[in-house]
mmCIF file of C-alpha atoms in Angstrom:
data_model
loop_
_atom_site.group_PDB
_atom_site.id
_atom_site.type_symbol
_atom_site.label_atom_id
_atom_site.label_comp_id
_atom_site.label_asym_id
_atom_site.label_seq_id
_atom_site.Cartn_x
_atom_site.Cartn_y
_atom_site.Cartn_z
ATOM 1 C CA MET A 5 124.439 46.775 195.103
ATOM 2 C CA ASN A 6 126.998 45.175 197.589
ATOM 3 C CA TYR A 7 130.571 45.451 196.125
ATOM 4 C CA ASN A 8 131.642 49.082 194.645
ATOM 5 C CA PHE A 9 133.038 49.750 191.359
ATOM 6 C CA ASP A 10 133.062 53.036 191.347
ATOM 7 C CA THR A 11 136.441 53.297 194.363
ATOM 8 C CA VAL A 12 139.027 54.484 191.965
ATOM 9 C CA VAL A 13 142.594 52.898 192.658
ATOM 10 C CA ASP A 14 146.232 53.673 191.159
ATOM 11 C CA ARG A 15 147.581 51.885 189.457
ATOM 12 C CA SER A 16 150.417 54.297 188.546
ATOM 13 C CA ASN A 17 152.597 52.284 191.190
ATOM 14 C CA ASN A 18 152.210 48.493 191.617
ATOM 15 C CA PHE A 19 153.830 47.332 188.437
ATOM 16 C CA ALA A 20 150.400 47.297 186.021
ATOM 17 C CA ALA A 21 151.151 46.416 183.224
ATOM 18 C CA LYS A 22 147.708 48.689 181.921
ATOM 19 C CA TRP A 23 149.232 52.049 183.360
ATOM 20 C CA SER A 24 153.637 51.137 183.142
ATOM 21 C CA GLU A 25 153.756 49.799 179.158
ATOM 22 C CA MET A 26 152.557 52.774 177.742
ATOM 23 C CA ASP A 27 155.726 54.861 176.805
ATOM 24 C CA LYS A 28 156.468 51.341 174.604
ATOM 25 C CA LYS A 29 153.455 51.659 172.725
ATOM 26 C CA TYR A 30 152.418 54.709 172.548
ATOM 27 C CA GLY A 31 155.571 57.055 173.371
ATOM 28 C CA THR A 32 153.730 57.457 177.150
ATOM 29 C CA ASN A 33 152.853 57.012 179.734
ATOM 30 C CA ASP A 34 151.590 60.722 180.225
ATOM 31 C CA ILE A 35 147.706 59.855 179.103
ATOM 32 C CA LEU A 36 144.481 57.299 180.483
ATOM 33 C CA PRO A 37 145.322 53.512 179.775
ATOM 34 C CA MET A 38 141.250 52.476 177.782
ATOM 35 C CA TRP A 39 143.631 50.332 176.334
ATOM 36 C CA ILE A 40 144.650 46.173 177.859
ATOM 37 C CA ALA A 41 141.743 44.034 178.744
ATOM 38 C CA ASP A 42 142.290 44.276 182.417
ATOM 39 C CA MET A 43 140.502 45.620 184.884
ATOM 40 C CA ASP A 44 140.693 49.211 186.957
ATOM 41 C CA PHE A 45 138.396 47.264 190.334
ATOM 42 C CA LYS A 46 139.859 45.553 192.852
ATOM 43 C CA ALA A 47 139.311 41.850 192.905
ATOM 44 C CA ALA A 48 135.844 39.683 194.239
ATOM 45 C CA PRO A 49 136.346 40.060 197.953
ATOM 46 C CA CYS A 50 136.131 36.177 198.375
ATOM 47 C CA ILE A 51 139.614 35.716 196.125
ATOM 48 C CA VAL A 52 141.655 38.761 197.472
ATOM 49 C CA GLU A 53 140.696 36.504 201.229
ATOM 50 C CA ALA A 54 141.715 33.614 200.414
ATOM 51 C CA ILE A 55 144.750 34.827 198.749
ATOM 52 C CA ARG A 56 145.927 36.516 201.875
ATOM 53 C CA ASN A 57 144.882 33.751 204.279
ATOM 54 C CA ARG A 58 146.982 31.370 201.745
ATOM 55 C CA MET A 59 149.901 34.093 202.050
ATOM 56 C CA ASP A 60 149.681 34.770 205.765
ATOM 57 C CA GLN A 61 150.803 31.230 205.638
ATOM 58 C CA GLU A 62 154.979 32.797 205.436
ATOM 59 C CA ILE A 63 155.461 29.549 203.315
ATOM 60 C CA TYR A 64 154.525 29.616 199.043
ATOM 61 C CA GLY A 65 157.131 26.267 198.395
ATOM 62 C CA TYR A 66 155.745 23.625 195.768
ATOM 63 C CA THR A 67 152.135 23.089 195.401
ATOM 64 C CA THR A 68 149.740 20.580 194.122
ATOM 65 C CA ARG A 69 146.534 20.513 192.868
ATOM 66 C CA PRO A 70 143.421 19.313 195.168
ATOM 67 C CA ASP A 71 140.701 17.955 194.140
ATOM 68 C CA PHE A 72 138.635 20.377 195.367
ATOM 69 C CA TYR A 73 140.218 23.055 192.677
ATOM 70 C CA ASN A 74 139.296 21.129 189.577
ATOM 71 C CA GLU A 75 135.693 20.399 191.137
ATOM 72 C CA SER A 76 135.835 23.975 191.432
ATOM 73 C CA ILE A 77 135.257 24.655 187.151
ATOM 74 C CA VAL A 78 132.926 21.120 186.569
ATOM 75 C CA ASN A 79 130.773 22.910 188.910
ATOM 76 C CA TRP A 80 131.537 25.652 188.031
ATOM 77 C CA VAL A 81 130.881 24.996 183.952
ATOM 78 C CA SER A 82 127.992 23.660 184.566
ATOM 79 C CA LYS A 83 126.191 25.713 186.613
ATOM 80 C CA ARG A 84 127.168 29.041 183.924
ATOM 81 C CA TYR A 85 126.436 26.806 181.042
ATOM 82 C CA GLY A 86 125.229 23.694 181.040
ATOM 83 C CA TRP A 87 127.905 21.521 180.520
ATOM 84 C CA ASN A 88 128.808 18.184 182.258
ATOM 85 C CA ILE A 89 132.645 18.608 182.000
ATOM 86 C CA LYS A 90 134.535 15.597 183.681
ATOM 87 C CA LYS A 91 137.347 16.100 185.632
ATOM 88 C CA GLU A 92 139.511 13.915 184.499
ATOM 89 C CA TRP A 93 139.331 16.593 180.368
ATOM 90 C CA LEU A 94 141.140 19.302 182.222
ATOM 91 C CA ILE A 95 145.110 20.834 182.136
ATOM 92 C CA PHE A 96 146.729 23.647 183.973
ATOM 93 C CA SER A 97 147.617 25.731 181.886
ATOM 94 C CA PRO A 98 148.872 29.336 182.818
ATOM 95 C CA GLY A 99 147.948 31.067 180.249
ATOM 96 C CA VAL A 100 145.271 29.874 176.984
ATOM 97 C CA MET A 101 147.893 31.034 174.945
ATOM 98 C CA PRO A 102 150.575 29.666 175.559
ATOM 99 C CA THR A 103 148.467 26.896 175.446
ATOM 100 C CA ILE A 104 147.473 27.734 171.777
ATOM 101 C CA SER A 105 151.089 27.746 170.764
ATOM 102 C CA LEU A 106 151.017 24.085 172.799
ATOM 103 C CA LEU A 107 148.642 22.630 170.315
ATOM 104 C CA ILE A 108 149.538 24.404 167.324
ATOM 105 C CA GLN A 109 152.624 22.527 167.525
ATOM 106 C CA GLU A 110 150.980 19.209 168.828
ATOM 107 C CA LEU A 111 148.443 19.290 165.923
ATOM 108 C CA THR A 112 150.502 20.522 163.647
ATOM 109 C CA GLU A 113 153.137 20.599 160.723
ATOM 110 C CA LYS A 114 155.270 23.377 159.960
ATOM 111 C CA ASN A 115 153.457 25.234 157.074
ATOM 112 C CA ASP A 116 150.591 23.807 157.847
ATOM 113 C CA LYS A 117 147.583 26.292 156.927
ATOM 114 C CA ILE A 118 145.785 27.551 160.364
ATOM 115 C CA MET A 119 143.071 29.154 159.558
ATOM 116 C CA ILE A 120 141.019 32.581 161.990
ATOM 117 C CA GLN A 121 138.686 34.697 161.986
ATOM 118 C CA GLU A 122 140.239 39.306 161.784
ATOM 119 C CA PRO A 123 138.868 41.268 163.370
ATOM 120 C CA VAL A 124 139.847 39.411 166.147
ATOM 121 C CA TYR A 125 142.411 39.611 168.811
ATOM 122 C CA SER A 126 145.905 40.737 167.247
ATOM 123 C CA PRO A 127 147.573 37.220 168.659
ATOM 124 C CA PHE A 128 146.060 34.469 167.372
ATOM 125 C CA ASN A 129 147.924 36.140 163.807
ATOM 126 C CA SER A 130 151.490 36.090 165.328
ATOM 127 C CA ILE A 131 151.232 32.683 166.954
ATOM 128 C CA VAL A 132 149.922 31.506 163.920
ATOM 129 C CA LYS A 133 153.513 33.173 162.484
ATOM 130 C CA ALA A 134 155.774 32.894 165.053
ATOM 131 C CA ASN A 135 155.140 28.755 165.584
ATOM 132 C CA ASP A 136 155.602 28.976 161.055
ATOM 133 C CA ARG A 137 152.391 27.955 160.369
ATOM 134 C CA GLU A 138 150.377 29.342 156.924
ATOM 135 C CA LEU A 139 147.427 31.748 158.539
ATOM 136 C CA VAL A 140 143.944 31.555 155.992
ATOM 137 C CA ILE A 141 141.838 34.641 157.256
ATOM 138 C CA SER A 142 138.157 34.557 156.784
ATOM 139 C CA PRO A 143 137.625 38.180 157.480
ATOM 140 C CA LEU A 144 133.608 38.660 159.663
ATOM 141 C CA ILE A 145 130.701 40.181 157.149
ATOM 142 C CA ARG A 146 129.618 43.376 158.882
ATOM 143 C CA GLN A 147 126.334 44.113 158.287
ATOM 144 C CA GLU A 148 124.582 47.408 157.483
ATOM 145 C CA ASN A 149 122.870 47.518 161.235
ATOM 146 C CA ASP A 150 126.902 46.722 162.394
ATOM 147 C CA ASN A 151 125.963 43.380 163.761
ATOM 148 C CA TYR A 152 128.847 40.139 162.803
ATOM 149 C CA ILE A 153 129.416 37.470 161.547
ATOM 150 C CA MET A 154 130.917 34.926 160.095
ATOM 151 C CA ASP A 155 131.422 34.056 156.122
ATOM 152 C CA TYR A 156 130.100 30.043 155.595
ATOM 153 C CA ASP A 157 130.385 30.149 152.632
ATOM 154 C CA GLU A 158 133.932 31.540 152.157
ATOM 155 C CA ILE A 159 134.785 29.492 155.067
ATOM 156 C CA GLU A 160 133.792 26.691 152.447
ATOM 157 C CA ALA A 161 135.745 27.850 150.408
ATOM 158 C CA LYS A 162 138.861 28.133 152.150
ATOM 159 C CA ILE A 163 139.225 25.233 154.245
ATOM 160 C CA LYS A 164 140.318 22.905 151.687
ATOM 161 C CA ASP A 165 143.342 22.103 153.037
ATOM 162 C CA VAL A 166 143.114 23.872 157.133
ATOM 163 C CA LYS A 167 143.954 21.981 159.559
ATOM 164 C CA LEU A 168 142.935 23.631 162.904
ATOM 165 C CA PHE A 169 140.674 27.293 162.527
ATOM 166 C CA ILE A 170 140.843 28.801 166.341
ATOM 167 C CA LEU A 171 137.722 30.813 167.077
ATOM 168 C CA CYS A 172 136.659 33.405 168.972
ATOM 169 C CA ASN A 173 133.916 32.051 171.255
ATOM 170 C CA PRO A 174 132.774 35.264 172.721
ATOM 171 C CA HIS A 175 135.035 37.454 170.354
ATOM 172 C CA ASN A 176 137.225 40.158 170.608
ATOM 173 C CA PRO A 177 137.348 42.808 169.651
ATOM 174 C CA VAL A 178 133.520 42.643 168.137
ATOM 175 C CA GLY A 179 131.392 42.267 170.624
ATOM 176 C CA ARG A 180 128.730 38.814 169.007
ATOM 177 C CA VAL A 181 128.036 35.682 171.381
ATOM 178 C CA TRP A 182 127.889 32.860 168.260
ATOM 179 C CA THR A 183 124.446 30.963 169.148
ATOM 180 C CA LYS A 184 124.662 27.702 169.018
ATOM 181 C CA GLU A 185 123.341 27.216 165.469
ATOM 182 C CA GLU A 186 125.780 29.567 164.458
ATOM 183 C CA LEU A 187 128.601 27.379 166.577
ATOM 184 C CA LYS A 188 127.084 23.820 164.870
ATOM 185 C CA LYS A 189 127.153 25.745 161.805
ATOM 186 C CA LEU A 190 130.813 25.960 160.971
ATOM 187 C CA GLY A 191 131.045 23.220 163.846
ATOM 188 C CA ASP A 192 129.821 20.807 160.845
ATOM 189 C CA ILE A 193 132.186 22.838 158.599
ATOM 190 C CA CYS A 194 135.330 22.082 160.419
ATOM 191 C CA ILE A 195 134.030 18.162 160.443
ATOM 192 C CA ARG A 196 133.813 17.595 157.260
ATOM 193 C CA ASN A 197 136.819 19.115 156.181
ATOM 194 C CA GLY A 198 138.093 17.436 159.309
ATOM 195 C CA VAL A 199 139.607 20.505 160.803
ATOM 196 C CA LYS A 200 139.960 20.586 163.810
ATOM 197 C CA ILE A 201 138.647 23.613 166.024
ATOM 198 C CA ILE A 202 140.918 25.373 169.517
ATOM 199 C CA SER A 203 137.804 27.834 171.042
ATOM 200 C CA ASP A 204 139.054 30.909 172.826
ATOM 201 C CA GLU A 205 136.753 30.408 175.643
ATOM 202 C CA ILE A 206 138.365 33.291 177.507
ATOM 203 C CA HIS A 207 135.681 35.995 177.400
ATOM 204 C CA SER A 208 132.530 33.559 178.118
ATOM 205 C CA ASP A 209 131.157 34.651 181.878
ATOM 206 C CA ILE A 210 131.496 38.419 180.576
ATOM 207 C CA ILE A 211 127.986 37.798 178.664
ATOM 208 C CA LEU A 212 125.823 41.268 178.616
ATOM 209 C CA LYS A 213 121.828 40.470 178.987
ATOM 210 C CA GLY A 214 119.438 38.893 177.089
ATOM 211 C CA TYR A 215 122.539 36.592 175.474
ATOM 212 C CA LYS A 216 123.615 33.289 176.158
ATOM 213 C CA HIS A 217 126.963 31.926 176.174
ATOM 214 C CA THR A 218 127.514 28.017 174.552
ATOM 215 C CA PRO A 219 130.520 26.430 175.025
ATOM 216 C CA PHE A 220 131.453 24.980 171.076
ATOM 217 C CA GLY A 221 132.182 21.726 173.078
ATOM 218 C CA SER A 222 128.635 21.302 174.568
ATOM 219 C CA ILE A 223 127.182 21.513 171.967
ATOM 220 C CA SER A 224 127.480 17.953 170.942
ATOM 221 C CA GLU A 225 130.081 14.730 171.927
ATOM 222 C CA GLU A 226 131.096 14.856 168.601
ATOM 223 C CA PHE A 227 131.276 19.128 168.494
ATOM 224 C CA ALA A 228 133.590 17.524 171.966
ATOM 225 C CA GLN A 229 135.611 15.016 170.496
ATOM 226 C CA ASN A 230 136.919 17.370 167.197
ATOM 227 C CA SER A 231 137.453 20.968 169.633
ATOM 228 C CA ILE A 232 139.458 21.782 172.407
ATOM 229 C CA THR A 233 137.788 24.641 174.740
ATOM 230 C CA CYS A 234 140.604 27.061 176.763
ATOM 231 C CA MET A 235 138.524 28.805 180.061
ATOM 232 C CA ALA A 236 139.917 31.038 182.287
ATOM 233 C CA PRO A 237 138.959 32.531 185.582
ATOM 234 C CA THR A 238 141.433 35.690 185.108
ATOM 235 C CA LYS A 239 139.361 38.004 182.313
ATOM 236 C CA THR A 240 136.167 37.308 184.883
ATOM 237 C CA PHE A 241 136.943 37.781 188.143
ATOM 238 C CA ASN A 242 140.617 41.133 187.190
ATOM 239 C CA ILE A 243 143.321 37.974 188.674
ATOM 240 C CA ALA A 244 145.258 37.646 184.940
ATOM 241 C CA GLY A 245 147.927 37.922 187.218
ATOM 242 C CA LEU A 246 147.965 35.680 189.041
ATOM 243 C CA GLN A 247 148.824 33.735 185.392
ATOM 244 C CA MET A 248 145.895 30.108 185.364
ATOM 245 C CA SER A 249 144.058 28.688 183.331
ATOM 246 C CA GLN A 250 142.629 25.919 182.302
ATOM 247 C CA VAL A 251 141.869 23.590 179.677
ATOM 248 C CA ILE A 252 139.174 21.067 178.284
ATOM 249 C CA LEU A 253 140.166 18.346 176.364
ATOM 250 C CA PRO A 254 137.696 15.273 176.261
ATOM 251 C CA ASN A 255 139.671 13.976 173.270
ATOM 252 C CA GLU A 256 141.861 11.490 174.964
ATOM 253 C CA ASP A 257 143.941 11.686 171.849
ATOM 254 C CA ASP A 258 144.070 15.425 172.305
ATOM 255 C CA TYR A 259 144.858 15.779 175.851
ATOM 256 C CA LYS A 260 147.836 13.487 176.504
ATOM 257 C CA LYS A 261 148.780 15.345 172.996
ATOM 258 C CA LEU A 262 148.415 18.456 175.831
ATOM 259 C CA ASP A 263 150.103 16.991 179.622
ATOM 260 C CA THR A 264 153.145 15.838 176.745
ATOM 261 C CA ALA A 265 153.648 19.425 176.212
ATOM 262 C CA PHE A 266 153.571 20.628 179.909
ATOM 263 C CA THR A 267 155.827 17.405 180.550
ATOM 264 C CA ARG A 268 158.379 18.784 178.364
ATOM 265 C CA ILE A 269 158.515 21.786 180.221
ATOM 266 C CA ASP A 270 158.015 21.524 182.530
ATOM 267 C CA ILE A 271 154.463 23.282 183.512
ATOM 268 C CA LYS A 272 152.779 21.379 185.998
ATOM 269 C CA ARG A 273 151.203 23.518 189.215
ATOM 270 C CA ASN A 274 149.682 26.489 189.963
ATOM 271 C CA ASN A 275 151.649 28.883 191.880
ATOM 272 C CA ALA A 276 150.681 29.212 195.337
ATOM 273 C CA PHE A 277 148.407 32.301 194.906
ATOM 274 C CA SER A 278 146.591 30.704 191.910
ATOM 275 C CA LEU A 279 145.238 27.719 192.883
ATOM 276 C CA VAL A 280 143.081 29.681 196.202
ATOM 277 C CA ALA A 281 142.220 32.315 194.052
ATOM 278 C CA THR A 282 140.668 30.051 191.398
ATOM 279 C CA GLU A 283 138.906 27.372 193.609
ATOM 280 C CA ALA A 284 137.730 31.255 195.782
ATOM 281 C CA ALA A 285 136.231 32.562 192.380
ATOM 282 C CA TYR A 286 134.744 29.245 191.075
ATOM 283 C CA ASN A 287 132.964 28.668 195.049
ATOM 284 C CA HIS A 288 132.222 32.332 195.718
ATOM 285 C CA GLY A 289 132.330 34.403 193.358
ATOM 286 C CA GLU A 290 129.416 34.804 191.277
ATOM 287 C CA GLU A 291 126.987 37.151 192.676
ATOM 288 C CA TRP A 292 130.680 39.661 192.633
ATOM 289 C CA LEU A 293 130.011 38.574 189.040
ATOM 290 C CA GLU A 294 126.159 39.226 189.039
ATOM 291 C CA GLU A 295 127.085 42.983 190.494
ATOM 292 C CA PHE A 296 130.098 42.791 187.905
ATOM 293 C CA LEU A 297 127.934 42.092 184.612
ATOM 294 C CA GLU A 298 125.529 45.118 186.151
ATOM 295 C CA TYR A 299 127.695 47.924 185.892
ATOM 296 C CA LEU A 300 129.217 47.005 182.938
ATOM 297 C CA GLU A 301 126.188 47.359 181.185
ATOM 298 C CA GLY A 302 125.258 50.602 182.831
ATOM 299 C CA ASN A 303 129.373 51.646 182.171
ATOM 300 C CA ILE A 304 128.711 50.580 177.682
ATOM 301 C CA ASP A 305 125.284 52.197 178.043
ATOM 302 C CA TYR A 306 126.890 55.224 179.381
ATOM 303 C CA ALA A 307 129.663 55.334 176.315
ATOM 304 C CA ILE A 308 127.029 54.557 174.156
ATOM 305 C CA LYS A 309 124.684 57.125 174.563
ATOM 306 C CA TYR A 310 127.292 60.310 175.500
ATOM 307 C CA ILE A 311 129.249 59.126 171.791
ATOM 308 C CA GLU A 312 125.925 59.961 170.032
ATOM 309 C CA GLU A 313 125.138 62.567 171.414
ATOM 310 C CA ASN A 314 128.599 64.543 171.937
ATOM 311 C CA ILE A 315 130.875 62.934 169.251
ATOM 312 C CA PRO A 316 128.317 61.468 166.039
ATOM 313 C CA SER A 317 130.711 61.233 163.639
ATOM 314 C CA LEU A 318 131.605 58.402 165.514
ATOM 315 C CA LYS A 319 129.728 54.613 165.273
ATOM 316 C CA VAL A 320 129.297 52.323 167.723
ATOM 317 C CA HIS A 321 127.078 48.762 168.238
ATOM 318 C CA LYS A 322 126.338 47.700 171.321
ATOM 319 C CA PRO A 323 128.842 44.611 172.315
ATOM 320 C CA GLU A 324 126.531 41.332 173.004
ATOM 321 C CA ALA A 325 129.900 40.353 175.421
ATOM 322 C CA THR A 326 133.052 41.386 176.788
ATOM 323 C CA TYR A 327 133.930 44.926 178.336
ATOM 324 C CA LEU A 328 135.251 45.958 174.805
ATOM 325 C CA LEU A 329 133.734 48.219 172.085
ATOM 326 C CA TRP A 330 134.515 49.029 169.445
ATOM 327 C CA VAL A 331 134.363 51.767 167.448
ATOM 328 C CA ASP A 332 133.877 53.237 163.406
ATOM 329 C CA PHE A 333 135.104 56.161 163.110
ATOM 330 C CA SER A 334 135.115 55.708 159.522
ATOM 331 C CA LYS A 335 133.256 59.037 159.038
ATOM 332 C CA LEU A 336 136.257 61.433 160.575
ATOM 333 C CA GLY A 337 137.854 61.095 156.831
ATOM 334 C CA LYS A 338 141.528 60.444 158.349
ATOM 335 C CA SER A 339 143.927 58.102 158.057
ATOM 336 C CA ASP A 340 144.264 55.266 161.092
ATOM 337 C CA GLU A 341 148.174 56.568 161.360
ATOM 338 C CA GLU A 342 145.808 59.921 162.509
ATOM 339 C CA ILE A 343 143.406 58.755 164.257
ATOM 340 C CA ALA A 344 145.760 57.421 166.351
ATOM 341 C CA THR A 345 148.211 60.151 167.158
ATOM 342 C CA ALA A 346 145.363 62.802 167.258
ATOM 343 C CA LEU A 347 144.249 60.075 170.235
ATOM 344 C CA VAL A 348 147.483 60.004 171.862
ATOM 345 C CA LYS A 349 148.666 63.618 171.639
ATOM 346 C CA LYS A 350 145.624 65.313 171.515
ATOM 347 C CA GLY A 351 143.683 63.516 173.615
ATOM 348 C CA LYS A 352 146.029 61.724 175.828
ATOM 349 C CA ILE A 353 143.626 58.607 175.692
ATOM 350 C CA ALA A 354 145.327 55.507 174.479
ATOM 351 C CA LEU A 355 142.978 52.964 173.250
ATOM 352 C CA ASN A 356 143.779 49.711 170.595
ATOM 353 C CA ASN A 357 143.972 50.857 167.100
ATOM 354 C CA GLY A 358 140.958 48.819 165.286
ATOM 355 C CA PRO A 359 143.725 48.080 162.634
ATOM 356 C CA SER A 360 146.628 46.057 165.212
ATOM 357 C CA PHE A 361 143.122 43.145 164.930
ATOM 358 C CA GLY A 362 143.841 42.305 161.234
ATOM 359 C CA ILE A 363 140.967 43.217 158.392
ATOM 360 C CA GLY A 364 138.503 44.987 158.758
ATOM 361 C CA GLY A 365 140.517 46.566 161.848
ATOM 362 C CA SER A 366 141.267 50.144 160.266
ATOM 363 C CA GLN A 367 139.040 53.198 160.875
ATOM 364 C CA PHE A 368 138.382 51.316 164.076
ATOM 365 C CA GLN A 369 139.678 51.961 168.015
ATOM 366 C CA ARG A 370 138.853 49.393 170.451
ATOM 367 C CA ILE A 371 137.539 51.077 174.947
ATOM 368 C CA ASN A 372 138.237 48.946 177.714
ATOM 369 C CA LEU A 373 135.084 49.851 179.622
ATOM 370 C CA ALA A 374 136.082 47.919 182.939
ATOM 371 C CA CYS A 375 136.195 50.673 185.252
ATOM 372 C CA PRO A 376 135.459 53.123 187.164
ATOM 373 C CA ARG A 377 132.410 55.066 185.653
ATOM 374 C CA SER A 378 134.340 58.008 186.100
ATOM 375 C CA MET A 379 137.246 56.716 184.841
ATOM 376 C CA VAL A 380 134.399 56.075 181.439
ATOM 377 C CA GLU A 381 133.309 60.089 181.400
ATOM 378 C CA GLU A 382 137.113 61.414 181.746
ATOM 379 C CA GLY A 383 138.517 59.227 178.796
ATOM 380 C CA LEU A 384 135.431 59.872 176.595
ATOM 381 C CA ASN A 385 135.648 64.023 177.569
ATOM 382 C CA ARG A 386 139.431 63.186 175.800
ATOM 383 C CA ILE A 387 137.759 61.723 172.302
ATOM 384 C CA LYS A 388 136.229 63.884 172.059
ATOM 385 C CA THR A 389 138.932 66.394 172.385
ATOM 386 C CA ALA A 390 140.843 64.136 169.585
ATOM 387 C CA VAL A 391 137.959 64.798 167.763
ATOM 388 C CA ASP A 392 136.946 67.703 167.842
ATOM 389 C CA TYR A 393 140.740 68.033 167.243
ATOM 390 C CA LEU A 394 140.376 66.418 163.745
ATOM 391 C CA LEU A 395 137.236 67.639 162.761
#
């Protein structure tokens, strides 16, 4: 390997939210953070170099977006997913969730229905409600082998008056990589019922061996015109603090609406560092990404083996994507509150509490494994301490 992912970086004093905001949620910062979905790895050297070169200019004024910026995105999407998008379809955004909020405002009216699939990333639920829209939930089906699938019958039954469908692709927290066939079945239902899809594909680069990400809009021209895709280099390359993402809008009317919305709040420019970081990541970061994915898979395999051998009362299913492990604590026979309290008070560890992900989240915890192996080992030991206490 050319990159050392075993290096432990002290983030406790650099204003990292993952390390400094636990007291707001867990009552203390004196615990091990394996919750917020960012990595405890240094960014790819090509990104660090690009930012350092920009910093050395010592002037950080307004930026203009050169052609090479969007070209780097177009080339990345083509190479990684085989989807030939156009530069004219791209809009810059500081983040996926602000984009989804604006799209809700532009594409729906107050009290309109918006569908999501729970358990899912909790802001999907809260952002719909915050915009005074009606939330419609189609829970995922958990199969006997702990794999998750979409409930197409329920979607069909509930979608009649729905205006938007927010899709998590790949899925956070259950780690599914939706297949082309699964997405096509969903897309056909939405088209028949006049429902537009917003596809959150921020985890699309973090795909494990044996699986392939399919951008929803790449399936057909009809799907492209009926969908809006949100992607970003931020999860992929651990640069979320630079605040940038891209929105892919093949539909000209949708493009105009979102562009107008960003104009209204005067968000049009990258900051000086996000511009060069994005270009560097997409043009020069692929080798780093491939090595990260190999290391990540090692972390996931290590964690699953540890749990099976040392905490057999927990149940875990290997994800297909993301660096997040979705772990079932139900065999303990304890309440969600008892589990969460034991993890913090006895295990001294911060995980994401399953109920926050909505229906189907009870009795689960989400573990972030994008960290050095030594931290994974320490975290698992702490989880074992909490579980032993509960037993």
